[in-house]
Amino acid sequence: EDALISGIAFNRDEAQLTIAGVPDRPGIAAAILGPVGDANIEVDMIVQNVGADASTDFTFTVHKNDYDRASDVVKALAVELGAKGVRTATDIVKVSLVGVGMRSHAGIASKMFKALAAEGINIRMISTSEIKISVVIEDKYLELAVRTLHRAFELDQAKS
Amino acid sequence: EDALISGIAFNRDEAQLTIAGVPDRPGIAAAILGPVGDANIEVDMIVQNVGADASTDFTFTVHKNDYDRASDVVKALAVELGAKGVRTATDIVKVSLVGVGMRSHAGIASKMFKALAAEGINIRMISTSEIKISVVIEDKYLELAVRTLHRAFELDQAKS
Ligand SMILES: C[C@@H](O)[C@H](N)C(=O)O
Ligand SMILES: C[C@@H](O)[C@H](N)C(=O)O
């Protein structure tokens, strides 16, 4: 196994905005991000899963300070695009397993998910890259999640 | 603007598997990835958006060579988890804008999405990190997408 886990990162300054049921056709992603960028709102995660019935949900996260403005932009877009609705959450935290060579390691992801599940922590969103497996969970679980993952991946041992 | 775009990467060896309508409660993500990892199937992307009505869709990509085995695992899981169904696609390609400091740049993402939209390329999935904005599109658009993004981000100029 070539993966090397270097640590746990988290970001509790984010808010999530989802435009639900947007048309799944060319131009929609641009139609959403364009106005968000024009409003000078920075975006961290963008998550969109495969659609069904020609529609899908489009989610992105922003800094909590930009939430109100982003929410206004998104509500207007939802009407303009004929979306099903808008769902948002400010009680979120992004927790990431950081490492190298983590891509292709179903075992590492499942270990991370098992550890969180064992503490009753629901995983609201998942997004991965070669260097990070990120989950979005409810912010009240931040400390428990970080402690749990440190233990599961034996990251707390270097200091003992 | 502190972002630096270094290039376009793509992976045409992937297949996508989605378990649609899985229960959105602790333990489900682990219940899916566990058996996939146990079957020695490597996983590249994992994408899960926020749920609604206590359910969500769970998507991951594997190497095309592992598609048949992954498909068997997923179909069995869908039954076991009481999921709505399974959707899969082997006609996909992952195209990524690679750089540094790309996080927080709604303008970069919207430029990427606009460029693809202008060529009529539908974006099936989106997943982002600080160093990559990745989209999954239909594989027939690979060459067009890469050429379009090189032009949009002026990455073809170094060689002229
Ligand atoms: C859907 C799945 O991610 C579930 N929410 C879990 O925590 O395992
Ligand atoms: C939903 C959105 O991503 C759409 N498929 C697009 O290509 O813009």
PDB file of N, CA and C in Angstrom, chain A residues 9-47:
ATOM      1  N   ALA A   9      -7.461  17.491   8.488  1.00  0.00           N
ATOM      2  CA  ALA A   9      -7.690  18.933   8.358  1.00  0.00           C
ATOM      3  C   ALA A   9      -9.180  19.195   8.507  1.00  0.00           C
ATOM      4  N   PHE A  10      -9.509  20.380   8.952  1.00  0.00           N
ATOM      5  CA  PHE A  10     -10.937  20.709   9.011  1.00  0.00           C
ATOM      6  C   PHE A  10     -11.153  22.185   8.736  1.00  0.00           C
ATOM      7  N   ASN A  11     -12.364  22.498   8.297  1.00  0.00           N
ATOM      8  CA  ASN A  11     -12.734  23.880   8.005  1.00  0.00           C
ATOM      9  C   ASN A  11     -14.146  24.087   8.532  1.00  0.00           C
ATOM     10  N   ARG A  12     -14.265  24.902   9.571  1.00  0.00           N
ATOM     11  CA  ARG A  12     -15.591  25.122  10.157  1.00  0.00           C
ATOM     12  C   ARG A  12     -16.181  26.469   9.772  1.00  0.00           C
ATOM     13  N   ASP A  13     -15.540  27.121   8.794  1.00  0.00           N
ATOM     14  CA  ASP A  13     -16.023  28.445   8.391  1.00  0.00           C
ATOM     15  C   ASP A  13     -16.899  28.399   7.159  1.00  0.00           C
ATOM     16  N   GLU A  14     -17.344  27.210   6.790  1.00  0.00           N
ATOM     17  CA  GLU A  14     -18.078  27.100   5.525  1.00  0.00           C
ATOM     18  C   GLU A  14     -19.581  26.969   5.708  1.00  0.00           C
ATOM     19  N   ALA A  15     -20.285  27.332   4.660  1.00  0.00           N
ATOM     20  CA  ALA A  15     -21.737  27.147   4.588  1.00  0.00           C
ATOM     21  C   ALA A  15     -22.031  26.464   3.260  1.00  0.00           C
ATOM     22  N   GLN A  16     -23.081  25.660   3.241  1.00  0.00           N
ATOM     23  CA  GLN A  16     -23.403  24.893   2.033  1.00  0.00           C
ATOM     24  C   GLN A  16     -24.672  25.427   1.384  1.00  0.00           C
ATOM     25  N   LEU A  17     -24.627  25.553   0.068  1.00  0.00           N
ATOM     26  CA  LEU A  17     -25.818  25.970  -0.685  1.00  0.00           C
ATOM     27  C   LEU A  17     -26.047  24.963  -1.808  1.00  0.00           C
ATOM     28  N   THR A  18     -27.269  24.473  -1.904  1.00  0.00           N
ATOM     29  CA  THR A  18     -27.626  23.490  -2.921  1.00  0.00           C
ATOM     30  C   THR A  18     -28.803  23.995  -3.734  1.00  0.00           C
ATOM     31  N   ILE A  19     -28.629  24.022  -5.051  1.00  0.00           N
ATOM     32  CA  ILE A  19     -29.784  24.280  -5.913  1.00  0.00           C
ATOM     33  C   ILE A  19     -30.246  22.893  -6.350  1.00  0.00           C
ATOM     34  N   ALA A  20     -31.420  22.510  -5.890  1.00  0.00           N
ATOM     35  CA  ALA A  20     -31.910  21.159  -6.131  1.00  0.00           C
ATOM     36  C   ALA A  20     -32.718  21.099  -7.424  1.00  0.00           C
ATOM     37  N   GLY A  21     -32.541  20.030  -8.145  1.00  0.00           N
ATOM     38  CA  GLY A  21     -33.324  19.822  -9.350  1.00  0.00           C
ATOM     39  C   GLY A  21     -33.068  20.854 -10.432  1.00  0.00           C
ATOM     40  N   VAL A  22     -31.804  21.104 -10.722  1.00  0.00           N
ATOM     41  CA  VAL A  22     -31.488  21.995 -11.851  1.00  0.00           C
ATOM     42  C   VAL A  22     -31.510  21.157 -13.127  1.00  0.00           C
ATOM     43  N   PRO A  23     -31.804  21.783 -14.248  1.00  0.00           N
ATOM     44  CA  PRO A  23     -31.785  21.036 -15.514  1.00  0.00           C
ATOM     45  C   PRO A  23     -30.370  20.499 -15.760  1.00  0.00           C
ATOM     46  N   ASP A  24     -30.291  19.247 -16.147  1.00  0.00           N
ATOM     47  CA  ASP A  24     -28.982  18.644 -16.399  1.00  0.00           C
ATOM     48  C   ASP A  24     -28.661  18.766 -17.877  1.00  0.00           C
ATOM     49  N   ARG A  25     -28.298  19.979 -18.303  1.00  0.00           N
ATOM     50  CA  ARG A  25     -27.960  20.209 -19.710  1.00  0.00           C
ATOM     51  C   ARG A  25     -26.848  21.261 -19.776  1.00  0.00           C
ATOM     52  N   PRO A  26     -26.100  21.274 -20.878  1.00  0.00           N
ATOM     53  CA  PRO A  26     -24.974  22.204 -20.990  1.00  0.00           C
ATOM     54  C   PRO A  26     -25.361  23.645 -20.668  1.00  0.00           C
ATOM     55  N   GLY A  27     -24.471  24.315 -19.925  1.00  0.00           N
ATOM     56  CA  GLY A  27     -24.670  25.723 -19.644  1.00  0.00           C
ATOM     57  C   GLY A  27     -25.171  26.021 -18.248  1.00  0.00           C
ATOM     58  N   ILE A  28     -25.705  25.009 -17.588  1.00  0.00           N
ATOM     59  CA  ILE A  28     -26.302  25.260 -16.272  1.00  0.00           C
ATOM     60  C   ILE A  28     -25.235  25.498 -15.207  1.00  0.00           C
ATOM     61  N   ALA A  29     -24.187  24.702 -15.212  1.00  0.00           N
ATOM     62  CA  ALA A  29     -23.112  24.896 -14.232  1.00  0.00           C
ATOM     63  C   ALA A  29     -22.518  26.287 -14.383  1.00  0.00           C
ATOM     64  N   ALA A  30     -22.320  26.702 -15.631  1.00  0.00           N
ATOM     65  CA  ALA A  30     -21.783  28.044 -15.894  1.00  0.00           C
ATOM     66  C   ALA A  30     -22.777  29.111 -15.447  1.00  0.00           C
ATOM     67  N   ALA A  31     -24.058  28.857 -15.646  1.00  0.00           N
ATOM     68  CA  ALA A  31     -25.098  29.825 -15.275  1.00  0.00           C
ATOM     69  C   ALA A  31     -25.159  30.026 -13.772  1.00  0.00           C
ATOM     70  N   ILE A  32     -24.720  29.017 -13.014  1.00  0.00           N
ATOM     71  CA  ILE A  32     -24.723  29.120 -11.560  1.00  0.00           C
ATOM     72  C   ILE A  32     -23.439  29.784 -11.074  1.00  0.00           C
ATOM     73  N   LEU A  33     -22.303  29.294 -11.521  1.00  0.00           N
ATOM     74  CA  LEU A  33     -21.028  29.826 -11.019  1.00  0.00           C
ATOM     75  C   LEU A  33     -20.732  31.240 -11.503  1.00  0.00           C
ATOM     76  N   GLY A  34     -21.219  31.582 -12.683  1.00  0.00           N
ATOM     77  CA  GLY A  34     -20.973  32.917 -13.222  1.00  0.00           C
ATOM     78  C   GLY A  34     -21.405  34.012 -12.253  1.00  0.00           C
ATOM     79  N   PRO A  35     -22.690  34.068 -11.928  1.00  0.00           N
ATOM     80  CA  PRO A  35     -23.177  35.095 -11.003  1.00  0.00           C
ATOM     81  C   PRO A  35     -22.527  35.013  -9.617  1.00  0.00           C
ATOM     82  N   VAL A  36     -22.205  33.817  -9.175  1.00  0.00           N
ATOM     83  CA  VAL A  36     -21.558  33.683  -7.861  1.00  0.00           C
ATOM     84  C   VAL A  36     -20.185  34.343  -7.925  1.00  0.00           C
ATOM     85  N   GLY A  37     -19.443  34.064  -8.987  1.00  0.00           N
ATOM     86  CA  GLY A  37     -18.134  34.696  -9.167  1.00  0.00           C
ATOM     87  C   GLY A  37     -18.240  36.196  -9.356  1.00  0.00           C
ATOM     88  N   ASP A  38     -19.236  36.619 -10.125  1.00  0.00           N
ATOM     89  CA  ASP A  38     -19.425  38.056 -10.361  1.00  0.00           C
ATOM     90  C   ASP A  38     -19.715  38.800  -9.061  1.00  0.00           C
ATOM     91  N   ALA A  39     -20.327  38.107  -8.104  1.00  0.00           N
ATOM     92  CA  ALA A  39     -20.640  38.739  -6.812  1.00  0.00           C
ATOM     93  C   ALA A  39     -19.421  38.704  -5.896  1.00  0.00           C
ATOM     94  N   ASN A  40     -18.276  38.298  -6.469  1.00  0.00           N
ATOM     95  CA  ASN A  40     -17.040  38.220  -5.682  1.00  0.00           C
ATOM     96  C   ASN A  40     -17.158  37.285  -4.490  1.00  0.00           C
ATOM     97  N   ILE A  41     -17.912  36.220  -4.673  1.00  0.00           N
ATOM     98  CA  ILE A  41     -18.038  35.225  -3.605  1.00  0.00           C
ATOM     99  C   ILE A  41     -17.068  34.093  -3.906  1.00  0.00           C
ATOM    100  N   GLU A  42     -16.220  33.788  -2.947  1.00  0.00           N
ATOM    101  CA  GLU A  42     -15.286  32.684  -3.144  1.00  0.00           C
ATOM    102  C   GLU A  42     -15.989  31.354  -2.876  1.00  0.00           C
ATOM    103  N   VAL A  43     -15.609  30.365  -3.668  1.00  0.00           N
ATOM    104  CA  VAL A  43     -16.246  29.050  -3.557  1.00  0.00           C
ATOM    105  C   VAL A  43     -15.192  28.029  -3.172  1.00  0.00           C
ATOM    106  N   ASP A  44     -15.486  27.157  -2.215  1.00  0.00           N
ATOM    107  CA  ASP A  44     -14.524  26.114  -1.859  1.00  0.00           C
ATOM    108  C   ASP A  44     -14.882  24.812  -2.575  1.00  0.00           C
ATOM    109  N   MET A  45     -15.828  24.072  -2.048  1.00  0.00           N
ATOM    110  CA  MET A  45     -16.205  22.805  -2.701  1.00  0.00           C
ATOM    111  C   MET A  45     -17.283  23.065  -3.751  1.00  0.00           C
ATOM    112  N   ILE A  46     -17.210  22.326  -4.820  1.00  0.00           N
ATOM    113  CA  ILE A  46     -18.339  22.242  -5.757  1.00  0.00           C
ATOM    114  C   ILE A  46     -18.593  20.751  -5.904  1.00  0.00           C
ATOM    115  N   VAL A  47     -19.829  20.331  -5.646  1.00  0.00           N
ATOM    116  CA  VAL A  47     -20.156  18.911  -5.739  1.00  0.00           C
ATOM    117  C   VAL A  47     -21.426  18.756  -6.549  1.00  0.00           C
TER     118      VAL A  47
END
